[in-house]
JSON list of C-alpha atoms in Angstrom, two decimals:
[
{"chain": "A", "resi": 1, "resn": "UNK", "atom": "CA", "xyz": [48.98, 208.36, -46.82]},
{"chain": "A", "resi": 2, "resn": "UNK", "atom": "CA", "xyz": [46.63, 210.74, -46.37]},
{"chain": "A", "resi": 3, "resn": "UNK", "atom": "CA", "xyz": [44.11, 210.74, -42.93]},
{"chain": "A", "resi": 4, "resn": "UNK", "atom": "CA", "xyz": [40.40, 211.35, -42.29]},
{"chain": "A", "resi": 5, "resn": "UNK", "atom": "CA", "xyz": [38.88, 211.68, -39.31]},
{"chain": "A", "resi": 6, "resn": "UNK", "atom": "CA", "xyz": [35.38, 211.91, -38.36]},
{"chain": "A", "resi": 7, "resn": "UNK", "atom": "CA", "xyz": [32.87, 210.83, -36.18]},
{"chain": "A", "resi": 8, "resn": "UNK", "atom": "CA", "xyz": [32.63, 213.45, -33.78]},
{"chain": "A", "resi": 9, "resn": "UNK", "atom": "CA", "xyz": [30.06, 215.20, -31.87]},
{"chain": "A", "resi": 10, "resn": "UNK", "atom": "CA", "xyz": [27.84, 216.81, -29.53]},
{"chain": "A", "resi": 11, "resn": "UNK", "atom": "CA", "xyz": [27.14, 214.19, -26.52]},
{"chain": "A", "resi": 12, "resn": "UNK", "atom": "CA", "xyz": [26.07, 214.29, -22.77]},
{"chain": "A", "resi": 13, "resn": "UNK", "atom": "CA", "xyz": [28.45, 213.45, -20.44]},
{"chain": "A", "resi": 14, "resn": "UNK", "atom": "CA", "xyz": [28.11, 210.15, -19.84]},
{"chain": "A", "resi": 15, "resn": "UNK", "atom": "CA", "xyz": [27.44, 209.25, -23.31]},
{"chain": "A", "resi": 16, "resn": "UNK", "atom": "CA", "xyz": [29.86, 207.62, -26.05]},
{"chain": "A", "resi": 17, "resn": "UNK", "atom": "CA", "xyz": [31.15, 208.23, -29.38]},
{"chain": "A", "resi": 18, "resn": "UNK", "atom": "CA", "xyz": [33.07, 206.60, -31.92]},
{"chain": "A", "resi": 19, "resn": "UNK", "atom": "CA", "xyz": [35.43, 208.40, -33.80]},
{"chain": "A", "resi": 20, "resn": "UNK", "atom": "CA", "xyz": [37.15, 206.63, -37.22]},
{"chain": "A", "resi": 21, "resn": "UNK", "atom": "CA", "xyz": [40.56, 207.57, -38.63]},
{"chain": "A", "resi": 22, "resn": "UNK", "atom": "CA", "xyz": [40.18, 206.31, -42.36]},
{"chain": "A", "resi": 23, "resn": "UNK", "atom": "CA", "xyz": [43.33, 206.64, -44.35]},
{"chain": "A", "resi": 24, "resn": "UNK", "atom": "CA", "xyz": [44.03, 206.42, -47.96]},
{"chain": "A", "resi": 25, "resn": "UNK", "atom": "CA", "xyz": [46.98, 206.11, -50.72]},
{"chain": "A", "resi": 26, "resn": "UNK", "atom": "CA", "xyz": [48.90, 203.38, -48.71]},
{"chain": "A", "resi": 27, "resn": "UNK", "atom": "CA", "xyz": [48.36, 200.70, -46.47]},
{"chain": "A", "resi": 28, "resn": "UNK", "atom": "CA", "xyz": [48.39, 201.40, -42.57]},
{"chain": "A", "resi": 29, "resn": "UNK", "atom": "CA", "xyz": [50.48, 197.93, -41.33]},
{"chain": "A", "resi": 30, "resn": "UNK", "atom": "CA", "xyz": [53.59, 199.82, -41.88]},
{"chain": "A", "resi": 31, "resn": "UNK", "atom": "CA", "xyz": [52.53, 202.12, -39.33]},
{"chain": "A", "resi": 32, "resn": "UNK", "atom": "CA", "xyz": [51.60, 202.29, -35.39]},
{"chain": "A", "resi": 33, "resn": "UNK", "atom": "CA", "xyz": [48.63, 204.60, -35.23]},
{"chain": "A", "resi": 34, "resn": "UNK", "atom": "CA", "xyz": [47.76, 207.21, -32.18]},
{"chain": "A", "resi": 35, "resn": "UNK", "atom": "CA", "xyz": [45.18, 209.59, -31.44]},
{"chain": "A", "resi": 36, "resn": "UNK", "atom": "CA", "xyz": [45.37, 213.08, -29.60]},
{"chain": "A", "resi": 37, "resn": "UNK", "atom": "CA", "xyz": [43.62, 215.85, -28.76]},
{"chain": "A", "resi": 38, "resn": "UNK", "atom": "CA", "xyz": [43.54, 219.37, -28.19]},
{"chain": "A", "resi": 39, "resn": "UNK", "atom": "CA", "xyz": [41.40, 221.59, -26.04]},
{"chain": "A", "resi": 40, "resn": "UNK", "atom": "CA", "xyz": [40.79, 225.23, -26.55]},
{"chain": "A", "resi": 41, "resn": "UNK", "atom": "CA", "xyz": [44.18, 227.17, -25.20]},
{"chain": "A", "resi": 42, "resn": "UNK", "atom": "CA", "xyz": [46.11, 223.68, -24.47]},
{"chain": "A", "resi": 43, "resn": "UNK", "atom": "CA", "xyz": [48.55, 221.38, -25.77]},
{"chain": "A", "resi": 44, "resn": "UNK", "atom": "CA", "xyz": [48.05, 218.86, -27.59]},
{"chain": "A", "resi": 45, "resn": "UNK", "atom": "CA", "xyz": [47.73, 215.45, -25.67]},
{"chain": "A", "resi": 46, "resn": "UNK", "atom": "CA", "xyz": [48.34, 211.76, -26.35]},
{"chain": "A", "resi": 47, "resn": "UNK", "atom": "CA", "xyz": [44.88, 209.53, -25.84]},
{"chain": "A", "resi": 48, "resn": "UNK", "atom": "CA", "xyz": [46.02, 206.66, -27.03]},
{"chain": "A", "resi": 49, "resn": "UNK", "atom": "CA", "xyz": [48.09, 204.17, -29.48]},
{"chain": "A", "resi": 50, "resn": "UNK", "atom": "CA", "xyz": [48.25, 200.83, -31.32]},
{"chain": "A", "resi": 51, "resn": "UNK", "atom": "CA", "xyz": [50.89, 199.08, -32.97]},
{"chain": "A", "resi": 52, "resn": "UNK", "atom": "CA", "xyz": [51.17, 197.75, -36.50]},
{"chain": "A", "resi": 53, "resn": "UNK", "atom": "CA", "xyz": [48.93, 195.01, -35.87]},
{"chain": "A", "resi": 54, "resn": "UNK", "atom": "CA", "xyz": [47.07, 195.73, -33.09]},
{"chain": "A", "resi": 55, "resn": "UNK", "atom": "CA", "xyz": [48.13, 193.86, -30.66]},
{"chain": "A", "resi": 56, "resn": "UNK", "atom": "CA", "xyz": [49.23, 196.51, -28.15]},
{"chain": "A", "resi": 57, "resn": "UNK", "atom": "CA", "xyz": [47.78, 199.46, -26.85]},
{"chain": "A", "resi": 58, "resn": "UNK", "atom": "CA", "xyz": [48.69, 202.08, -24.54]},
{"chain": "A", "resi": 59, "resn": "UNK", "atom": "CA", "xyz": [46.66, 205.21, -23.43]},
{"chain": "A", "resi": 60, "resn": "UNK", "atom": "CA", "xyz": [46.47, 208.08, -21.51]},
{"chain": "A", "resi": 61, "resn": "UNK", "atom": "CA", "xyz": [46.09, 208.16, -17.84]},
{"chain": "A", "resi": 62, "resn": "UNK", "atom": "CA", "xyz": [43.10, 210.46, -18.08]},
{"chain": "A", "resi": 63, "resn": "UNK", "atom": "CA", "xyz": [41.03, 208.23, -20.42]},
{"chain": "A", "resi": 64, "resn": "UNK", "atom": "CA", "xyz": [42.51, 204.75, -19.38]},
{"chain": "A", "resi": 65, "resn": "UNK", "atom": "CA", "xyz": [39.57, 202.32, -19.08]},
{"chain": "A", "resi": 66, "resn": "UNK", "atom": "CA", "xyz": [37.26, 204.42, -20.95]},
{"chain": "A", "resi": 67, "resn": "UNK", "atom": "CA", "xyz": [38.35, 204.71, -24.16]},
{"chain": "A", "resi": 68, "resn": "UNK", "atom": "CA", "xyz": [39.25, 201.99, -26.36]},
{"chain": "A", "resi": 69, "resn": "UNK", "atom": "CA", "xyz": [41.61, 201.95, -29.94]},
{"chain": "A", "resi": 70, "resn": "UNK", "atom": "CA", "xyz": [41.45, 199.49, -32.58]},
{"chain": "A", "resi": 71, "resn": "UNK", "atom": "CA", "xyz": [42.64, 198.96, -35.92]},
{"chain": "A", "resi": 72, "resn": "UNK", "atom": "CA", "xyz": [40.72, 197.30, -39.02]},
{"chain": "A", "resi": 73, "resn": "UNK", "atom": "CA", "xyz": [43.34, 196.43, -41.35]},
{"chain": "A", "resi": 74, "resn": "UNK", "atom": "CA", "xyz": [41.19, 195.09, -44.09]},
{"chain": "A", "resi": 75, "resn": "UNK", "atom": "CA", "xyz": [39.43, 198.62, -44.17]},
{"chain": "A", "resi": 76, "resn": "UNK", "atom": "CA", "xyz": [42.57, 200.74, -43.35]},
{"chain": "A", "resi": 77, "resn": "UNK", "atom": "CA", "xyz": [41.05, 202.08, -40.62]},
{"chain": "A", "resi": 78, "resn": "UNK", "atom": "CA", "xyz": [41.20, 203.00, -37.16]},
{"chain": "A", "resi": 79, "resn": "UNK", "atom": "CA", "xyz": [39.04, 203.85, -34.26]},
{"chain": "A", "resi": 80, "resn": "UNK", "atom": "CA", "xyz": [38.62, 205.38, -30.89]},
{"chain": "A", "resi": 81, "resn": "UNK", "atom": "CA", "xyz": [35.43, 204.10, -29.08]},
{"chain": "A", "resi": 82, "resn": "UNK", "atom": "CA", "xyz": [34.98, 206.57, -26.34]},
{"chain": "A", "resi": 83, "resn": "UNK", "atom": "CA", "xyz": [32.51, 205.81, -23.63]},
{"chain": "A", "resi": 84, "resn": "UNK", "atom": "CA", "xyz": [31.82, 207.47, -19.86]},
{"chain": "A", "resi": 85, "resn": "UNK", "atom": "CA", "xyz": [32.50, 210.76, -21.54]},
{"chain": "A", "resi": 86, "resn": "UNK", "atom": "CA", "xyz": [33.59, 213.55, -19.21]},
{"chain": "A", "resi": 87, "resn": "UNK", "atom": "CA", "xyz": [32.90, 217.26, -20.22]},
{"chain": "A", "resi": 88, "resn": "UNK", "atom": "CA", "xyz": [36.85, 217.65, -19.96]},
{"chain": "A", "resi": 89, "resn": "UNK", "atom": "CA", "xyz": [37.05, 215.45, -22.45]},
{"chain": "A", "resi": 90, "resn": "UNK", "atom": "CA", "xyz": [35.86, 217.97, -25.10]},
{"chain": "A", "resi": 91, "resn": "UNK", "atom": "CA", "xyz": [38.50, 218.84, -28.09]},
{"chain": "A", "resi": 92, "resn": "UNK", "atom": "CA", "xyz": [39.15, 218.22, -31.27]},
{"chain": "A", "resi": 93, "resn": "UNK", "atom": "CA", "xyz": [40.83, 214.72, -31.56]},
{"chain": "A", "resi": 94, "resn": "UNK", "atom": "CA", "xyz": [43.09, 213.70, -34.22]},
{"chain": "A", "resi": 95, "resn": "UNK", "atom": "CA", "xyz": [44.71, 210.76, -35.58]},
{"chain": "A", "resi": 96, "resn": "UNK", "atom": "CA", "xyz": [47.68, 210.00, -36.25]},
{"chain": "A", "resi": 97, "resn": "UNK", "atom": "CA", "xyz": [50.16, 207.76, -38.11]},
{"chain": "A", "resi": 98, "resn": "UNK", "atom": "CA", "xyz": [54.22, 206.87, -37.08]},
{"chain": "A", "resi": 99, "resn": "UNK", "atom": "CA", "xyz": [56.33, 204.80, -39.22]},
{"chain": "A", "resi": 100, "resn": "UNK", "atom": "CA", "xyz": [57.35, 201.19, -37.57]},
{"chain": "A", "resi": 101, "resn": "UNK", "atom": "CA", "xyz": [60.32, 201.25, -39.01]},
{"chain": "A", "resi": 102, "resn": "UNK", "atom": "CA", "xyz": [61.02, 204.74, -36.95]},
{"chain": "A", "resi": 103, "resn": "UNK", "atom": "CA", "xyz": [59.59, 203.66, -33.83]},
{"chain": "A", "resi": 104, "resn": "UNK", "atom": "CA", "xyz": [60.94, 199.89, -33.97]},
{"chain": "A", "resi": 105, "resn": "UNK", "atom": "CA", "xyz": [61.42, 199.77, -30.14]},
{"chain": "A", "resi": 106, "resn": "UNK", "atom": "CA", "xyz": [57.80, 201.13, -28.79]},
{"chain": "A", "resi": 107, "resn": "UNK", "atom": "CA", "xyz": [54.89, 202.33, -30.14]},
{"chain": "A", "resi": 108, "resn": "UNK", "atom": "CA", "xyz": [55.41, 206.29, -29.67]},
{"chain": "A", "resi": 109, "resn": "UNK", "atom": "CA", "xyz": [53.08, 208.78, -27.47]},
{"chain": "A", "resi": 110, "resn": "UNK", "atom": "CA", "xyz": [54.69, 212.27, -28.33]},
{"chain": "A", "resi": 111, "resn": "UNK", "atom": "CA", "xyz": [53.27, 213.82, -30.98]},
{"chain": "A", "resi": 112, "resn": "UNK", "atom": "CA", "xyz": [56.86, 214.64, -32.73]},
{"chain": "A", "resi": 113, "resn": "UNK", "atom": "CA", "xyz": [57.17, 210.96, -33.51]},
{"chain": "A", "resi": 114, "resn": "UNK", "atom": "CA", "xyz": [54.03, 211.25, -35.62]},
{"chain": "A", "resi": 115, "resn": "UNK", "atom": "CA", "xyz": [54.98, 212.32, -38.88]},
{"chain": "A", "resi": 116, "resn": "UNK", "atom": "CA", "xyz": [50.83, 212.32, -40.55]},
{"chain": "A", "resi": 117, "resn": "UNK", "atom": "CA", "xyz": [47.94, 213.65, -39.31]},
{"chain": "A", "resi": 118, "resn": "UNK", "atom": "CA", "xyz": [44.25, 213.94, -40.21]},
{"chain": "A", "resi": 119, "resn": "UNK", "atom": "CA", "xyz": [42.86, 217.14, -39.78]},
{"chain": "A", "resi": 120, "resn": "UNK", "atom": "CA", "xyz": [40.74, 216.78, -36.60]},
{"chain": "A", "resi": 121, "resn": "UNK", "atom": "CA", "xyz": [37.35, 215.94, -35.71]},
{"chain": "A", "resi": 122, "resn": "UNK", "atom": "CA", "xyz": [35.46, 218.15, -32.90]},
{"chain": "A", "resi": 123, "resn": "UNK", "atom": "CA", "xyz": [33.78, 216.27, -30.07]},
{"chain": "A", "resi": 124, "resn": "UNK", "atom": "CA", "xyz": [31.84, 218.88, -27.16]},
{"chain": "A", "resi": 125, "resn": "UNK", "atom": "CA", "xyz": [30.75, 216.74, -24.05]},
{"chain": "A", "resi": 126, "resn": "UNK", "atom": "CA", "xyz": [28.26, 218.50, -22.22]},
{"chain": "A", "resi": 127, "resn": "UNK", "atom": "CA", "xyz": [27.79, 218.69, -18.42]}
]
């Protein structure tokens, strides 16, 4: 499976975005799907997760109730709607799959649990 992210952006605090994860080569149901981030000079940080199907999400404290991940099976894709954007929420976000069959007992938010990864998409809040 490979992973493509895009749909970042320049946006006003405040503001929203969208940001899609489309993979390709294999289905996503065998796989819980996450998104991250990564700021200039910091770790990289879980944002948030679904399960196989969807049906469970978790995220991180800092974005809790703002952002929102979803999962379009049909399409084999995945998003991260992202609204009352913060300028601290500037990075470049990735997505982000982990096998179920792995991570049978929870959906995973370390990134070691991940095993494939899109190759980022930039998103700059401004103040």
């Amino acid at each position: 499976v490979q992973l493509q992210a895009s749909g970042g952006g320049l946006v006003q605090a405040g503001g929203s975005l969208r940001l899609s994860c489309a993979a390709s080569g294999r289905t996503l149901s065998n796989y819980h799907m996450g998104w991250f981030r990564q700021a200039p000079g910091k770790e990289r940080e879980f944002v948030a997760a679904t399960n196989w199907n969807g049906d469970t999400t978790h995220y991180g404290y800092s974005v809790e109730g703002r952002f929102t991940i979803s999962r379009d099976s049909a399409k084999n894709m995945v998003y991260l709607q992202m609204d009352t954007l913060k300028p601290e929420d500037t990075a470049v976000y990735f997505c982000a799959a982990a096998s179920v069959r792995l991570n049978f007992l929870a959906i995973p938010i370390i990134t070691s649990a991940y095993e494939l990864w899109g190759q980022g998409t930039l998103v700059t809040v401004s103040s």
